XYZ file of N, CA and C in Angstrom:
726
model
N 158.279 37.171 63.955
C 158.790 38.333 64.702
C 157.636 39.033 65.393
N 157.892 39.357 66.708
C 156.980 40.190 67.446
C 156.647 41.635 66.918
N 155.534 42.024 67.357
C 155.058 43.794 65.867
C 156.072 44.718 66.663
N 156.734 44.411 67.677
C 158.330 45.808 68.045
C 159.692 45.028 67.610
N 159.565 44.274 67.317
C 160.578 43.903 66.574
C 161.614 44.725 66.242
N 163.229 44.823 65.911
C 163.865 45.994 65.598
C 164.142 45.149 64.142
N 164.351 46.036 63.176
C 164.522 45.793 61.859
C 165.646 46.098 61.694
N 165.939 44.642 60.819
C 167.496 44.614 60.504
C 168.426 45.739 59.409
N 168.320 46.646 59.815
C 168.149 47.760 58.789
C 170.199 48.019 58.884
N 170.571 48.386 57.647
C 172.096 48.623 58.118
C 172.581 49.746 58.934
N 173.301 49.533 60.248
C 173.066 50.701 60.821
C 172.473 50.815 62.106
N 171.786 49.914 62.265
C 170.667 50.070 63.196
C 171.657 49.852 64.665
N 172.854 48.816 64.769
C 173.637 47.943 65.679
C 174.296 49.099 66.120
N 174.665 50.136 65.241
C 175.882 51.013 65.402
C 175.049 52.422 66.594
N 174.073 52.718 65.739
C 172.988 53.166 66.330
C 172.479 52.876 67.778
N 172.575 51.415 68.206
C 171.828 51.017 69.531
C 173.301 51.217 70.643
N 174.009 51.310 69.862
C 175.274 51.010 70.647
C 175.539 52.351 71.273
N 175.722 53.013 70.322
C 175.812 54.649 70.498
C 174.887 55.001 71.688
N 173.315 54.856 71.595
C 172.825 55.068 72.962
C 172.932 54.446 73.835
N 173.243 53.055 73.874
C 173.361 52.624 74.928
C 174.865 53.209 75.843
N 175.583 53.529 74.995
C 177.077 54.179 75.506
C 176.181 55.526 76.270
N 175.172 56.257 76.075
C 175.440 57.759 76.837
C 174.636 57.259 77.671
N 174.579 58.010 78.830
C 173.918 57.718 80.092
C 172.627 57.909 80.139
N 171.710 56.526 80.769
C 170.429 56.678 80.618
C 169.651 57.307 81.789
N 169.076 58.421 81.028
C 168.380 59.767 81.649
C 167.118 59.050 82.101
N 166.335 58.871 83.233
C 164.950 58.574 83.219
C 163.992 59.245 82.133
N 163.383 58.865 81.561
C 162.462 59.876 80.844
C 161.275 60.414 81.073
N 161.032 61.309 80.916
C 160.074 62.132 81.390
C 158.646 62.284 80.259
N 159.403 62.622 78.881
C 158.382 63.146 77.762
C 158.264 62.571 76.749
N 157.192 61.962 76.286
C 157.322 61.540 74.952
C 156.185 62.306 73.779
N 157.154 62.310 72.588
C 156.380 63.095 71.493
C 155.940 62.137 70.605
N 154.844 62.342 69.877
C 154.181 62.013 69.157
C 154.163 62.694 67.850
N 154.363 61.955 67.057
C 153.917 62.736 65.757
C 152.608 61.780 65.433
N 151.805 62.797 64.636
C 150.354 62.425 64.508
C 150.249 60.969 63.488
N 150.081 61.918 61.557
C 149.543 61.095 60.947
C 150.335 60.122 60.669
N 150.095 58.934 60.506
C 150.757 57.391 60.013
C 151.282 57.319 61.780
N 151.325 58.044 62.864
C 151.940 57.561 63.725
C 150.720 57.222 64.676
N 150.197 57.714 64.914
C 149.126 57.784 65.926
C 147.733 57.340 65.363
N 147.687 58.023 63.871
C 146.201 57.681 63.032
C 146.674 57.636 61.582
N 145.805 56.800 61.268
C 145.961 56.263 59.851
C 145.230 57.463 59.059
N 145.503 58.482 58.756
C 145.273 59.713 58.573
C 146.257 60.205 57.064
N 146.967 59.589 57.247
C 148.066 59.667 56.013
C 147.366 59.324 54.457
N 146.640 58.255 54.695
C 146.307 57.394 54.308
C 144.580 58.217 53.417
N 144.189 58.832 54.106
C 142.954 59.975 54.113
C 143.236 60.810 53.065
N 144.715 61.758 53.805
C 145.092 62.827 52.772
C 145.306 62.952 51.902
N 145.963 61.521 51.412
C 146.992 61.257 50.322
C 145.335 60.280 49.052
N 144.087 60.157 49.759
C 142.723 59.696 48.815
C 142.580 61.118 48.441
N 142.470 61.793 49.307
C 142.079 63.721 49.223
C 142.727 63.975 47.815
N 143.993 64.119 47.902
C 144.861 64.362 46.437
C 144.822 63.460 44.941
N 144.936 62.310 45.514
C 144.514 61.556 44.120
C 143.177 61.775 43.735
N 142.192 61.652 44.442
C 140.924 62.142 43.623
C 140.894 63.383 42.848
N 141.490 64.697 43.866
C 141.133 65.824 43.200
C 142.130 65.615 41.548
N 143.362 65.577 41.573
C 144.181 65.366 40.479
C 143.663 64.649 39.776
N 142.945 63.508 39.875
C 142.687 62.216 39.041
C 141.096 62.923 38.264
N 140.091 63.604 39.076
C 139.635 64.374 38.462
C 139.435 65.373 37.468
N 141.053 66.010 37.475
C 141.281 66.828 36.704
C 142.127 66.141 35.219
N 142.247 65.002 35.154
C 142.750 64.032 34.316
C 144.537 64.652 34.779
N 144.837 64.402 35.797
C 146.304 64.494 36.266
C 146.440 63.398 37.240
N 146.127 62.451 36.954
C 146.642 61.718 38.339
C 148.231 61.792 38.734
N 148.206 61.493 40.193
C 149.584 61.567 40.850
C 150.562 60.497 40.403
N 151.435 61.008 40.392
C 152.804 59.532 40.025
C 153.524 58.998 41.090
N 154.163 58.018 41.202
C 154.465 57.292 42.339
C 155.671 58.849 42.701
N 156.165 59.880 42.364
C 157.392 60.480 42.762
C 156.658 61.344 43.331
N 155.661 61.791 42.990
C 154.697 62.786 43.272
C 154.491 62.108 45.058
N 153.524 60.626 44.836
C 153.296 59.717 46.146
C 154.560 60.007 47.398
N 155.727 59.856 46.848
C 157.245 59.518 47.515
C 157.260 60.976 48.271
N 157.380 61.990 47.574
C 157.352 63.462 48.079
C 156.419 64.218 48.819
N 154.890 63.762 49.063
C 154.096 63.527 49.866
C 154.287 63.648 51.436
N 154.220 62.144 51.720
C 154.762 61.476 52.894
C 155.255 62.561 53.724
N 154.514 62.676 55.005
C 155.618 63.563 56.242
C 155.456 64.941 55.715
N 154.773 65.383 55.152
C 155.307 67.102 54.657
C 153.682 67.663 54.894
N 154.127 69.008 55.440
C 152.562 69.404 55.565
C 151.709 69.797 54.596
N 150.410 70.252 54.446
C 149.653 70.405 53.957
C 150.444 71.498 52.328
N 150.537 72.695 53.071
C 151.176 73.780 52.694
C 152.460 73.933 52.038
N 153.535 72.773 52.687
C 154.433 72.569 50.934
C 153.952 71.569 50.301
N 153.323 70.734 50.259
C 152.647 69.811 49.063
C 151.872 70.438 48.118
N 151.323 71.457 49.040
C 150.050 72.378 47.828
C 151.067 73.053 47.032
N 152.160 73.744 47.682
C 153.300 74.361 46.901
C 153.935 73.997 45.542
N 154.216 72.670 46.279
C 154.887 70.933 45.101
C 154.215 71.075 43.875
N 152.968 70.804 44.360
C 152.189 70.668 43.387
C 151.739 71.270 42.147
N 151.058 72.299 43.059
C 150.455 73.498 42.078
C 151.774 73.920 41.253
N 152.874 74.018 41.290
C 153.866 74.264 40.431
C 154.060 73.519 39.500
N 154.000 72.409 39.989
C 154.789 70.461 39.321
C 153.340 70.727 37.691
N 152.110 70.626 38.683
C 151.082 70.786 37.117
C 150.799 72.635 36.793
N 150.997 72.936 37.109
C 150.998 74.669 36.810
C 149.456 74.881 36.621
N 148.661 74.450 38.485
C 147.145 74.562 38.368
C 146.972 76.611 38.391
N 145.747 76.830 37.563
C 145.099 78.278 37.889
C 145.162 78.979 39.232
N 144.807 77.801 39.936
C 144.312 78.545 41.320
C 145.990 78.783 42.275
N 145.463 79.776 43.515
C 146.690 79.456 44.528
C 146.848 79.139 45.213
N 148.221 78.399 45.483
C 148.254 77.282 46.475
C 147.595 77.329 47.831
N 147.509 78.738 48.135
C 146.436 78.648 49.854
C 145.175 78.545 49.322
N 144.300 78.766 48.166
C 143.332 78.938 47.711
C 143.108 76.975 47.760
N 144.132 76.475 46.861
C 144.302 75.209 46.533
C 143.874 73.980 47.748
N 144.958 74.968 49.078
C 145.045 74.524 50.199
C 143.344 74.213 50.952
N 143.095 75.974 50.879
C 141.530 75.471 51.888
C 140.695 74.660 50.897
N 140.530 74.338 49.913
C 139.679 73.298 49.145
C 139.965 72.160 49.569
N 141.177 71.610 49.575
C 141.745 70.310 49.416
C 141.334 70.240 51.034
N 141.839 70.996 51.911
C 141.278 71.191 53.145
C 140.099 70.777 53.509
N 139.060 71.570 52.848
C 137.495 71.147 53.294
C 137.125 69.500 53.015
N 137.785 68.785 51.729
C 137.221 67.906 51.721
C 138.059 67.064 52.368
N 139.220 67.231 53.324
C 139.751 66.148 54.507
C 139.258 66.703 54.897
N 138.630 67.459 55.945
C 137.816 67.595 57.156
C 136.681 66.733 57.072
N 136.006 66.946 55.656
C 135.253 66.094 55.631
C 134.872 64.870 56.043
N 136.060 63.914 55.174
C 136.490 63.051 55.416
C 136.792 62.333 56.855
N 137.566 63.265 58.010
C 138.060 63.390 59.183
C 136.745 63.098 60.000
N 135.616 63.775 59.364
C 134.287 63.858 60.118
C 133.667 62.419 60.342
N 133.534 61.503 59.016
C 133.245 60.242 59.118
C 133.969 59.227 59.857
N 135.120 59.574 60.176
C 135.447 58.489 61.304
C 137.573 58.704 60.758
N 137.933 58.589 61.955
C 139.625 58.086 61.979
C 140.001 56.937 62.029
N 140.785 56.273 61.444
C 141.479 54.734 61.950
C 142.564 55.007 62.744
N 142.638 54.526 63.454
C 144.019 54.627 64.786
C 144.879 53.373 64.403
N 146.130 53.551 64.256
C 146.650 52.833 64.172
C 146.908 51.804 65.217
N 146.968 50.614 64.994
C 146.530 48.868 66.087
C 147.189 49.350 67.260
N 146.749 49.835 68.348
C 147.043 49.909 69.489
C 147.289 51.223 70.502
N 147.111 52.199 68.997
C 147.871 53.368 69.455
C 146.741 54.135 70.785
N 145.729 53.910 70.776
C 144.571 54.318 71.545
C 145.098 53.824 72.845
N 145.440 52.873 73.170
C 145.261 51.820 74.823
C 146.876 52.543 75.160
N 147.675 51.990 74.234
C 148.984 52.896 74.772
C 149.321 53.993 74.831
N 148.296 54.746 73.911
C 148.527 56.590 74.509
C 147.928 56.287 76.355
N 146.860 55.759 76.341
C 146.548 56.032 77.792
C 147.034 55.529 79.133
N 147.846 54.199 78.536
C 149.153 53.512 79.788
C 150.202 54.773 79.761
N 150.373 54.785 78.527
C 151.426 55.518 78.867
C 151.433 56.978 79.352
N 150.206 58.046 79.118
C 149.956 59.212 80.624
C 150.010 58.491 81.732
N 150.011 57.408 82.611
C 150.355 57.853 83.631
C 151.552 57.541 84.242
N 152.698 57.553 83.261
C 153.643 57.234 83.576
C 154.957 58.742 83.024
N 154.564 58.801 82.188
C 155.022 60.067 80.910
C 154.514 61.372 80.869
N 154.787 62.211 80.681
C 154.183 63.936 79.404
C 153.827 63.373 78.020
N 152.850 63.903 77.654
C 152.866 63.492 76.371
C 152.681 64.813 75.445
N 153.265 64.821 74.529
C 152.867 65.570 73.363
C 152.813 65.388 72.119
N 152.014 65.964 71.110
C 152.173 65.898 69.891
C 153.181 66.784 68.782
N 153.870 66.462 67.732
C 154.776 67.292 67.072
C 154.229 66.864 65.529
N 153.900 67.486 65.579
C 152.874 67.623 63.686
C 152.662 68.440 62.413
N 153.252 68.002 61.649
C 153.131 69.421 60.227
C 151.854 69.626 60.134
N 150.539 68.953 60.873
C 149.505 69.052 60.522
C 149.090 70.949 61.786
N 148.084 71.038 60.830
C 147.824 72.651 61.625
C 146.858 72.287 62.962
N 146.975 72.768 63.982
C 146.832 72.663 65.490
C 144.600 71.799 65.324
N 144.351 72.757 64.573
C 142.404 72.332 64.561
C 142.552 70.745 63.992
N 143.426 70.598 62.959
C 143.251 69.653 62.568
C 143.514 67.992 63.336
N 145.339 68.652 64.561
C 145.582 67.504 65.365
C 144.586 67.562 66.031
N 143.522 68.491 66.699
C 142.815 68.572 67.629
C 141.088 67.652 67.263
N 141.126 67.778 65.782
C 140.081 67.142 65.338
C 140.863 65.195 65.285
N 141.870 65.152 65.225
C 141.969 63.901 65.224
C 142.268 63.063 66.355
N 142.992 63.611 67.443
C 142.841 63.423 68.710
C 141.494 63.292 69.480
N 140.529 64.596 69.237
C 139.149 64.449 69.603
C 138.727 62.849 69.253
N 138.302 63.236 68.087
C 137.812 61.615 67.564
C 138.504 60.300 68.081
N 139.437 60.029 68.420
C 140.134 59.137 68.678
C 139.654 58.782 70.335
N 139.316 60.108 71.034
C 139.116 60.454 72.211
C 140.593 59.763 73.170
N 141.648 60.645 72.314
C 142.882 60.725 73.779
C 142.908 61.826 73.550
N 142.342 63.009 73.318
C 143.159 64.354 73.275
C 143.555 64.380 74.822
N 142.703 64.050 75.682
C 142.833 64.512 77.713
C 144.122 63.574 77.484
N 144.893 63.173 76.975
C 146.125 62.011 77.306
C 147.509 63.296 77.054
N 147.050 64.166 76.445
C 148.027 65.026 75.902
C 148.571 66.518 76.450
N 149.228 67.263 76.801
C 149.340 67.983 77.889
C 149.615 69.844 76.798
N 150.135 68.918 75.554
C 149.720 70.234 74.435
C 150.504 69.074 73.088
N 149.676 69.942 71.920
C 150.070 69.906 70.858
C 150.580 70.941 70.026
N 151.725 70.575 69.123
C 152.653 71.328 68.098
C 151.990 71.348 66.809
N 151.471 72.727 65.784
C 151.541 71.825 65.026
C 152.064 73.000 63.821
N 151.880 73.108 62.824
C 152.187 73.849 61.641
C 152.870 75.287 62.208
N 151.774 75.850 62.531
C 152.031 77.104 62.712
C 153.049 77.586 63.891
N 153.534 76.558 64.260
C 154.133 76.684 65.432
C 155.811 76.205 65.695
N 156.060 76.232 64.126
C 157.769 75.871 64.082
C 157.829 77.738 63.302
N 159.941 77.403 64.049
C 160.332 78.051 62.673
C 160.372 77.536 61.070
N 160.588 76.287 60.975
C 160.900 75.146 60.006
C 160.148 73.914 60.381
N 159.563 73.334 59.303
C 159.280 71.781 59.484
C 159.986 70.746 59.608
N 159.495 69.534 59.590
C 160.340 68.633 59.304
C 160.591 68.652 57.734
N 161.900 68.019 57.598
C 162.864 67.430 58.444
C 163.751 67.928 58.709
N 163.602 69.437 59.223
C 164.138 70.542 59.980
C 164.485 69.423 61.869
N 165.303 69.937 62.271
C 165.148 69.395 63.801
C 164.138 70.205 64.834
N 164.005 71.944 64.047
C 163.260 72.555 64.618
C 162.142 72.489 65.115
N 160.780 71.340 64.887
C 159.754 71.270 65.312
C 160.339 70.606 67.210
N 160.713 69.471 66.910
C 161.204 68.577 67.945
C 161.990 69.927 68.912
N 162.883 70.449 68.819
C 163.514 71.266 69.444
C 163.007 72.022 70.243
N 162.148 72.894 69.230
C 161.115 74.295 69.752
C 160.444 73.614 71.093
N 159.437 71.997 70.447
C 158.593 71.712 71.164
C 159.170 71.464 72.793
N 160.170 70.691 72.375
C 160.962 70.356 73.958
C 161.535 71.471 74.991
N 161.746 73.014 74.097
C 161.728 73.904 74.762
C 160.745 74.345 75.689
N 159.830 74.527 74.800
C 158.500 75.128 75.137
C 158.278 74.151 76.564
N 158.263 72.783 76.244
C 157.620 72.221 77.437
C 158.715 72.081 78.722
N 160.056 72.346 78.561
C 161.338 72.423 79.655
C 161.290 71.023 80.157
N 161.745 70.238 79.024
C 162.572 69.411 78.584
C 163.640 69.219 78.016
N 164.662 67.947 78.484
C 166.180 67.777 77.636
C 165.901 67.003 76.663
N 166.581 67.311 75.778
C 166.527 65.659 74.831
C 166.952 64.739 75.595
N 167.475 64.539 76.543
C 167.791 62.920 77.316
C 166.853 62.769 78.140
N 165.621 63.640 78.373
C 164.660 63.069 78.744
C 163.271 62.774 78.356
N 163.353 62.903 76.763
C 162.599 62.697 75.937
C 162.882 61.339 74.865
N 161.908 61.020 74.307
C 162.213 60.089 72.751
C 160.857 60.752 72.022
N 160.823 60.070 71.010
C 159.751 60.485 69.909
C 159.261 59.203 69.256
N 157.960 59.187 68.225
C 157.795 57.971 67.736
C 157.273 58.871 66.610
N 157.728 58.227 65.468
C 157.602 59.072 63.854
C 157.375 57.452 63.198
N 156.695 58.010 61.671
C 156.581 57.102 60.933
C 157.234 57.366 59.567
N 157.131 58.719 59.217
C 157.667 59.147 57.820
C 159.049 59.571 57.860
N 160.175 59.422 56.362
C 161.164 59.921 56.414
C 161.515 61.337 56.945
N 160.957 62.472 56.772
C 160.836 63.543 57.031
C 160.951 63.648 58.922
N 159.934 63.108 59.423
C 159.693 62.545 60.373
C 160.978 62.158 61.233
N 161.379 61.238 61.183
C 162.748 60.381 61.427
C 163.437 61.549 61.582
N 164.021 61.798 60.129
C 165.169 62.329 59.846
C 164.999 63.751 60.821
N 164.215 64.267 61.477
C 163.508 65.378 62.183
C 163.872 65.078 64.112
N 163.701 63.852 64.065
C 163.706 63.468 65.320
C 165.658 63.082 65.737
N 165.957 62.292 64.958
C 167.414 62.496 64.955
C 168.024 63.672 65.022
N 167.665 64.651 63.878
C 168.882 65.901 64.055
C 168.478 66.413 65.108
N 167.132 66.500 65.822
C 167.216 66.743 67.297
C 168.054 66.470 68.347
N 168.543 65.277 68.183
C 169.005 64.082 69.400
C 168.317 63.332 69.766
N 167.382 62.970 69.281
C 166.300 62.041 70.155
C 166.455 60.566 70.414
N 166.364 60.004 70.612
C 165.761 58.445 70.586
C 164.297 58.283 69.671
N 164.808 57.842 68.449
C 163.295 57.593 67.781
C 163.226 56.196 67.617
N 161.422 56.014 68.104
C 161.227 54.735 67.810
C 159.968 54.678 65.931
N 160.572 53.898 65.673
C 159.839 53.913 64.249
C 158.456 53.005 64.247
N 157.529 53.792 63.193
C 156.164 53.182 63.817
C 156.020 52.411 62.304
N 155.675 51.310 62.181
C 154.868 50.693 60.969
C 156.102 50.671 59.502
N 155.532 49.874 58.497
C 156.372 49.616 57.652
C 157.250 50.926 56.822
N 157.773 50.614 55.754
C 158.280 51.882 55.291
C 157.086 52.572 54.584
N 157.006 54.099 54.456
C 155.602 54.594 54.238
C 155.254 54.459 52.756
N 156.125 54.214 51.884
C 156.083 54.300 50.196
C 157.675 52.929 50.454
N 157.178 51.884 48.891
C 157.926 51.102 48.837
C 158.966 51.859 48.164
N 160.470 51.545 48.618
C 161.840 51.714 47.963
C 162.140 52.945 48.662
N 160.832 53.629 49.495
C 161.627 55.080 50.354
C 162.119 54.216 51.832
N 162.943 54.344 52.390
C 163.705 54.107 53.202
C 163.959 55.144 54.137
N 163.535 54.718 55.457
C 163.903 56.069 56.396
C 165.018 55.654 57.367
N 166.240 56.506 57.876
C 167.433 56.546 58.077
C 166.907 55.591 59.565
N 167.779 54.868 59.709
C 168.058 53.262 60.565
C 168.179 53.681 62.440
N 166.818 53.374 62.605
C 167.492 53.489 64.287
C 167.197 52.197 65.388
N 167.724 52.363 66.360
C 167.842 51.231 67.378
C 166.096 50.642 67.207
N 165.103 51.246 67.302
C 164.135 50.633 68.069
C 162.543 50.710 66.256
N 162.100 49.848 66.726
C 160.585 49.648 65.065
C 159.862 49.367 65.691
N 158.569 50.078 65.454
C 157.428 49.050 65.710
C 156.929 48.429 64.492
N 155.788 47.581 64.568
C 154.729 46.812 63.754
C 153.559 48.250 63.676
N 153.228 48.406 65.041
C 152.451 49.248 65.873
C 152.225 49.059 66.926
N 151.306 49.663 67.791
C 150.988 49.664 69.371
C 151.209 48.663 70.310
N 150.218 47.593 69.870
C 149.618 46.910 70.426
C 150.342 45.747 71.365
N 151.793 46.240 71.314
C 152.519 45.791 72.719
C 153.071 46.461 73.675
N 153.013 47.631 72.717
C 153.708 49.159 73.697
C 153.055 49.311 75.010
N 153.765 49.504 76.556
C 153.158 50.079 77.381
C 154.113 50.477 78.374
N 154.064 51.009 79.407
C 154.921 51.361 80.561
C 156.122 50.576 80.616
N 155.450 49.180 80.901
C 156.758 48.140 80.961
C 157.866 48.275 79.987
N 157.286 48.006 78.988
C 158.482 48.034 77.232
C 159.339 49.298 77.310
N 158.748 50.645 77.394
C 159.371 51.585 77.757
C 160.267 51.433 78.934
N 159.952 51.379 79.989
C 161.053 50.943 80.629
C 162.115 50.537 80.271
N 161.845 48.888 80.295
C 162.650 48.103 79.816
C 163.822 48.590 78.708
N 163.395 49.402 77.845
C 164.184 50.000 76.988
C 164.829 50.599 76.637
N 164.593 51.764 77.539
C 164.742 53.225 77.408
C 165.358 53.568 78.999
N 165.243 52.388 80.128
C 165.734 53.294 81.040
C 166.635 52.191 82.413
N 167.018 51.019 81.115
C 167.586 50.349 82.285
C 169.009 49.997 80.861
């Protein structure tokens, strides 16, 4: 199977059908959600937490892992600090756990296979934006590094919903703000939260990379990637507007 492959997921047929029934809008905007979508960053945060816990002779449990995924900084510290009933408080909790991903962030990002070449086909065809539980310095530190932030026309991030995902509100707000329809937008998410965020919007989501934790399952749509590294103007097209 080619890495866009659509996954035979149940659901998915009923799903493609449905959009293909409403009328195809040219599109104008596409959103981005950051970590696991754009940068292997997920992957960073989630070393950040097991060390500190595993330090404290608490390591994380796979339910702990599952509940993670897609959620920002600020309800995980929440999750947490309750789940083991740590001393400190959770914003206290927060800028620690904080400093040492920045840290981390500092030594280098992994981009997920392709996502670099097709953020930049795809500005000159698209709007681009980002929609992220992550807080605005932080998309801005990972975009920097990556060097597409100039691909991006603004980023969403924490502080800037009423609700997170998997609220529809991030996606919503953002498409306001920039005076956009949902029929002339899609999104590309990787986490359940994510997904399930981009749907209650209306969107067209395309799904990036495998499922993020084995046995979590994120709700079934027309279009999957592997990752990038076939994505470009053309595919979009082809997909989305004929």
């Amino acid at each position: 199977m080619s890495p866009f492959g659509v996954l035979n997921r149940p659901g998915s047929e009923n799903a493609r059908r449905a959009w293909q029934n409403r009328r195809m809008t040219p599109l104008k905007m596409l959103l981005f959600d950051l970590d696991g979508t754009i940068a292997d960053t997920e992957r960073i945060a989630l070393g950040v937490l097991a060390d500190f816990f595993e330090s404290r002779g608490q390591p994380l449990s796979h339910s702990d892992i599952e509940a993670l995924i897609g959620h920002p900084w600020a309800v995980v510290v929440d999750s947490l600090q309750k789940k083991y009933r740590l001393t400190t408080t959770p914003s206290a909790l927060e800028k620690e756990l904080l400093v040492e991903y920045r840290s981390r962030l500092g030594k280098g990002v992994p981009a997920i296979p392709g996502s670099v070449a097709a953020i930049e086909e795809l500005s000159t065809a698209f709007r681009l934006v980002v929609v992220s539980g992550s807080r605005r310095q932080d998309i801005q530190r990972v975009l920097t590094s990556l060097k597409v932030d100039r691909y991006f026309e603004r980023w969403f991030g924490f502080e800037d919903y009423s609700s997170g995902k998997p609220s529809p509100a991030p996606y919503l707000e953002a498409m306001q703000a920039c005076g956009v329809s949902v029929a002339e937008s899609m999104a590309f998410e990787d986490s359940v939260p994510g997904v399930q965020s981009g749907l209650a919007a209306g969107l067209r989501v395309v799904t990036v990379g495998p499922e993020p934790v084995p046995g979590q399952h994120r709700p079934p749509t027309p279009w999957s990637i592997r990752d990038f590294r076939e994505v470009n103007v053309a595919w979009m097209r082809e997909r989305f507007e004929k």
